[in-house]
Structures are given as C-alpha cells and as structure tokens.
C-alpha cells in the first residue's frame, strides 16, 4: 500500500466541557486564514473578547451536540475512514485527521511517514473552496510536511462541489425527504465575511455580482459562485423548480457576511405563508454543530414558535455507502 488518502475536516473538542472547548477554539480562531485581520488585532479580539464571552455558550452548544458515541463529526469520519479502507481493497490506506484538535494532522502525517507511503492524496472535506477552510488545510499540511521531512508526493483535492458523484450522493439524501412535498427548500451554506470573497475575486467589488445567476469565468474558486452552482446542480438533479428554492448563508458573526442570512430568510418565507420548509446544507459533508444544533434545533425552534409547521434538515453524507463510492471517484 504505497498510496495514502488523508481525510481532513475542521475538528471538534475532545469533550463538551469548558477546558476542551477552549483548547479547540484557541488555535481555530487564531488561524490567520479564519480571521484574516492583522496579527495583534486578531490576538486581542480572539483571546480578549470572543473566547471569554462565547466560551459558556459554545460549551452548552457542544453539550447539545454530543451523543453517547461522542462528537458526530469525529465518529462519522472514523467510520468513513474504516469503510474507505475496506472499499479500497489494498489500493490505498486511508487516514483521518482534524485541522484543529484530535486526531491531529501532524499525528496522521507521522503515521503516514512511518508506513513509508510514497504518494499522499489529501481530501479537505469541504465541497466549496474557501481560504478559511481549504487553503488553511493546504498551508498547514505543506508546513508540517517540511517540518516532518515528508518525502512522499502530496496532492490536494481543493474542491468537489460539482463532481457528479458528490451531486448524486447528496441528491440521494434530498430525494429521501420528498422535497416537493414541502412549501419551499432552502440551500443553506456556511457564511463567510464578504471581504474574504472579495480578496480572492476583486471583480465582486464595485460591480454587479453575477454569481447568483451563473458561474463566472473568473469564479472557479469564488465561494459564493460555487455555492450557487452547487444549488443549481442539486436542484436540477432533485427536480426542484427554481421558484421553490432559495440560497442562504448561516453561522454569521457580523452583518458584513454573505447574505441572505438563513434565519432571516426562514422568517420571510413564513411571512409569505411558507410553513413547511426543507433545509439542505451542502457545505457540510458531515453533520456537526452547524447542522444538528444550529439548523435542526435553534432554527427549528424559532420557526415553530413563530407559527411554522415543519422544518426538516436533510442529513449530510456522513459515512453512507453512497458517499464512500463518491469519494472513491473524486480522488481518482
């Protein structure tokens, strides 16, 4: 087995308690690719304001996320790794790591080095490219590879939002929920600061953005463009009419993030008489805090209290057999 496949996701605390959550949040929020402001300002903001004031709430959210098996993000990825190893039939060995927290990327690379693999394919588990996720992962692995003197050839799958097998896998989950039985479908993506989008694609600044309607020539790695393109592909494959779906963004930290915001869109749809909503979250291949707690608990509670009748989340790909088959195609 000379080839290695390394799966990398964002990460999760070791336990749902304050010390563990703090250890997880500190390197995560201090990453210059996540909060892209000057070093000193980032240190003061993260360590002096965000972590101290959000630690209690974040810990409570992780407590709600936790199961008897631990963090869904971790146990689903471990199961996915094991299934891929079985499915590979000796063609490659699969390793799993988290960009922040455990199991660490460094530990995975040391194991790969120990096993003398000559080729490493890295799959950051983010369908749409973003500097705060994909690029951060790539830079981290490049830096650690030099530090650990990894001699294997390393290549990256930088995004796969439009891969036919990814679309097929997610469509399977969407169709299982009978999307056309709902009043409306929301495709909700993790939000990003507008400045991060504009840094990669200055064409967004001072000009009318066309990303909502078509994939621009310059936008192959424009996060907003790839989110809308993912939606068009999934809607077409799921036979959802364009009048019956919307795109929105969740998990914002300020008003200067990509809009519309998912929670506000839900209230607008409810005011328009849409009482049964199906939510798809195609930026997440594994169910996590943003899907299980933010959408399936917080948004659902607010929607029902405001008069909605039903809000259903389409589960993510997790460790499903159709996702295993899709990854096999994507890495090849």
PDB file of N, CA, C and O in Angstrom, residues 160-175 233-234 237-238 317 322-323 325-326 329:
ATOM      1  N   UNK A 160     -14.824  19.965  -4.688  1.00  0.00           N
ATOM      2  CA  UNK A 160     -15.508  18.913  -5.446  1.00  0.00           C
ATOM      3  C   UNK A 160     -17.015  19.181  -5.533  1.00  0.00           C
ATOM      4  O   UNK A 160     -17.803  18.264  -5.738  1.00  0.00           O
ATOM      5  N   UNK A 161     -17.405  20.437  -5.380  1.00  0.00           N
ATOM      6  CA  UNK A 161     -18.820  20.816  -5.345  1.00  0.00           C
ATOM      7  C   UNK A 161     -19.585  20.375  -6.589  1.00  0.00           C
ATOM      8  O   UNK A 161     -20.791  20.106  -6.536  1.00  0.00           O
ATOM      9  N   UNK A 162     -18.900  20.298  -7.732  1.00  0.00           N
ATOM     10  CA  UNK A 162     -19.578  19.970  -8.988  1.00  0.00           C
ATOM     11  C   UNK A 162     -19.274  18.561  -9.492  1.00  0.00           C
ATOM     12  O   UNK A 162     -19.623  18.222 -10.620  1.00  0.00           O
ATOM     13  N   UNK A 163     -18.616  17.760  -8.665  1.00  0.00           N
ATOM     14  CA  UNK A 163     -18.324  16.395  -9.104  1.00  0.00           C
ATOM     15  C   UNK A 163     -19.634  15.613  -9.195  1.00  0.00           C
ATOM     16  O   UNK A 163     -20.445  15.616  -8.249  1.00  0.00           O
ATOM     17  N   UNK A 164     -19.880  14.938 -10.304  1.00  0.00           N
ATOM     18  CA  UNK A 164     -21.163  14.230 -10.487  1.00  0.00           C
ATOM     19  C   UNK A 164     -21.504  13.266  -9.360  1.00  0.00           C
ATOM     20  O   UNK A 164     -22.674  13.131  -8.979  1.00  0.00           O
ATOM     21  N   UNK A 165     -20.493  12.598  -8.796  1.00  0.00           N
ATOM     22  CA  UNK A 165     -20.778  11.626  -7.748  1.00  0.00           C
ATOM     23  C   UNK A 165     -21.107  12.302  -6.409  1.00  0.00           C
ATOM     24  O   UNK A 165     -21.881  11.754  -5.608  1.00  0.00           O
ATOM     25  N   UNK A 166     -20.536  13.467  -6.165  1.00  0.00           N
ATOM     26  CA  UNK A 166     -20.925  14.239  -4.974  1.00  0.00           C
ATOM     27  C   UNK A 166     -22.371  14.692  -5.107  1.00  0.00           C
ATOM     28  O   UNK A 166     -23.174  14.566  -4.171  1.00  0.00           O
ATOM     29  N   UNK A 167     -22.715  15.221  -6.277  1.00  0.00           N
ATOM     30  CA  UNK A 167     -24.090  15.660  -6.529  1.00  0.00           C
ATOM     31  C   UNK A 167     -25.054  14.479  -6.411  1.00  0.00           C
ATOM     32  O   UNK A 167     -26.125  14.584  -5.802  1.00  0.00           O
ATOM     33  N   UNK A 168     -24.664  13.362  -6.952  1.00  0.00           N
ATOM     34  CA  UNK A 168     -25.509  12.168  -6.899  1.00  0.00           C
ATOM     35  C   UNK A 168     -25.728  11.703  -5.459  1.00  0.00           C
ATOM     36  O   UNK A 168     -26.843  11.333  -5.064  1.00  0.00           O
ATOM     37  N   UNK A 169     -24.660  11.725  -4.663  1.00  0.00           N
ATOM     38  CA  UNK A 169     -24.759  11.274  -3.276  1.00  0.00           C
ATOM     39  C   UNK A 169     -25.679  12.175  -2.464  1.00  0.00           C
ATOM     40  O   UNK A 169     -26.545  11.692  -1.718  1.00  0.00           O
ATOM     41  N   UNK A 170     -25.512  13.492  -2.610  1.00  0.00           N
ATOM     42  CA  UNK A 170     -26.354  14.415  -1.843  1.00  0.00           C
ATOM     43  C   UNK A 170     -27.796  14.377  -2.347  1.00  0.00           C
ATOM     44  O   UNK A 170     -28.751  14.493  -1.566  1.00  0.00           O
ATOM     45  N   UNK A 171     -27.969  14.192  -3.644  1.00  0.00           N
ATOM     46  CA  UNK A 171     -29.314  14.095  -4.207  1.00  0.00           C
ATOM     47  C   UNK A 171     -30.067  12.908  -3.628  1.00  0.00           C
ATOM     48  O   UNK A 171     -31.274  12.976  -3.373  1.00  0.00           O
ATOM     49  N   UNK A 172     -29.363  11.812  -3.394  1.00  0.00           N
ATOM     50  CA  UNK A 172     -29.978  10.634  -2.775  1.00  0.00           C
ATOM     51  C   UNK A 172     -30.616  10.988  -1.437  1.00  0.00           C
ATOM     52  O   UNK A 172     -31.750  10.591  -1.136  1.00  0.00           O
ATOM     53  N   UNK A 173     -29.892  11.780  -0.630  1.00  0.00           N
ATOM     54  CA  UNK A 173     -30.421  12.178   0.674  1.00  0.00           C
ATOM     55  C   UNK A 173     -31.571  13.169   0.546  1.00  0.00           C
ATOM     56  O   UNK A 173     -32.521  13.148   1.335  1.00  0.00           O
ATOM     57  N   UNK A 174     -31.474  14.061  -0.439  1.00  0.00           N
ATOM     58  CA  UNK A 174     -32.549  15.038  -0.642  1.00  0.00           C
ATOM     59  C   UNK A 174     -33.838  14.343  -1.058  1.00  0.00           C
ATOM     60  O   UNK A 174     -34.917  14.595  -0.502  1.00  0.00           O
ATOM     61  N   UNK A 175     -33.756  13.458  -2.029  1.00  0.00           N
ATOM     62  CA  UNK A 175     -34.944  12.776  -2.532  1.00  0.00           C
ATOM     63  C   UNK A 175     -35.607  11.905  -1.464  1.00  0.00           C
ATOM     64  O   UNK A 175     -36.826  11.695  -1.490  1.00  0.00           O
ATOM     65  N   UNK A 233     -27.086  22.618  -9.409  1.00  0.00           N
ATOM     66  CA  UNK A 233     -26.858  21.218  -9.769  1.00  0.00           C
ATOM     67  C   UNK A 233     -27.728  20.282  -8.924  1.00  0.00           C
ATOM     68  O   UNK A 233     -28.332  19.333  -9.452  1.00  0.00           O
ATOM     69  N   UNK A 234     -27.817  20.540  -7.628  1.00  0.00           N
ATOM     70  CA  UNK A 234     -28.618  19.696  -6.756  1.00  0.00           C
ATOM     71  C   UNK A 234     -30.115  19.853  -7.032  1.00  0.00           C
ATOM     72  O   UNK A 234     -30.867  18.865  -7.017  1.00  0.00           O
ATOM     73  N   UNK A 237     -30.932  17.988 -10.237  1.00  0.00           N
ATOM     74  CA  UNK A 237     -30.900  16.536 -10.032  1.00  0.00           C
ATOM     75  C   UNK A 237     -32.066  16.061  -9.178  1.00  0.00           C
ATOM     76  O   UNK A 237     -32.516  14.913  -9.314  1.00  0.00           O
ATOM     77  N   UNK A 238     -32.570  16.946  -8.294  1.00  0.00           N
ATOM     78  CA  UNK A 238     -33.675  16.578  -7.400  1.00  0.00           C
ATOM     79  C   UNK A 238     -35.035  17.000  -7.945  1.00  0.00           C
ATOM     80  O   UNK A 238     -36.055  16.828  -7.267  1.00  0.00           O
ATOM     81  N   UNK A 317     -23.868  13.622   4.311  1.00  0.00           N
ATOM     82  CA  UNK A 317     -23.403  12.360   3.722  1.00  0.00           C
ATOM     83  C   UNK A 317     -22.802  11.427   4.763  1.00  0.00           C
ATOM     84  O   UNK A 317     -22.863  10.199   4.621  1.00  0.00           O
ATOM     85  N   UNK A 322     -23.120   5.531  -0.256  1.00  0.00           N
ATOM     86  CA  UNK A 322     -23.033   6.305  -1.493  1.00  0.00           C
ATOM     87  C   UNK A 322     -21.973   7.402  -1.399  1.00  0.00           C
ATOM     88  O   UNK A 322     -21.422   7.819  -2.411  1.00  0.00           O
ATOM     89  N   UNK A 323     -21.648   7.848  -0.190  1.00  0.00           N
ATOM     90  CA  UNK A 323     -20.563   8.817  -0.023  1.00  0.00           C
ATOM     91  C   UNK A 323     -19.207   8.120  -0.162  1.00  0.00           C
ATOM     92  O   UNK A 323     -18.266   8.666  -0.737  1.00  0.00           O
ATOM     93  N   UNK A 325     -18.585   5.574  -2.091  1.00  0.00           N
ATOM     94  CA  UNK A 325     -18.403   5.395  -3.535  1.00  0.00           C
ATOM     95  C   UNK A 325     -18.065   6.717  -4.220  1.00  0.00           C
ATOM     96  O   UNK A 325     -17.247   6.745  -5.146  1.00  0.00           O
ATOM     97  N   UNK A 326     -18.678   7.786  -3.765  1.00  0.00           N
ATOM     98  CA  UNK A 326     -18.402   9.102  -4.361  1.00  0.00           C
ATOM     99  C   UNK A 326     -16.949   9.521  -4.121  1.00  0.00           C
ATOM    100  O   UNK A 326     -16.276  10.000  -5.041  1.00  0.00           O
ATOM    101  N   UNK A 329     -14.506   7.937  -6.410  1.00  0.00           N
ATOM    102  CA  UNK A 329     -14.466   8.581  -7.722  1.00  0.00           C
ATOM    103  C   UNK A 329     -13.774   9.925  -7.696  1.00  0.00           C
ATOM    104  O   UNK A 329     -13.017  10.286  -8.580  1.00  0.00           O
TER     105      UNK A 329
END
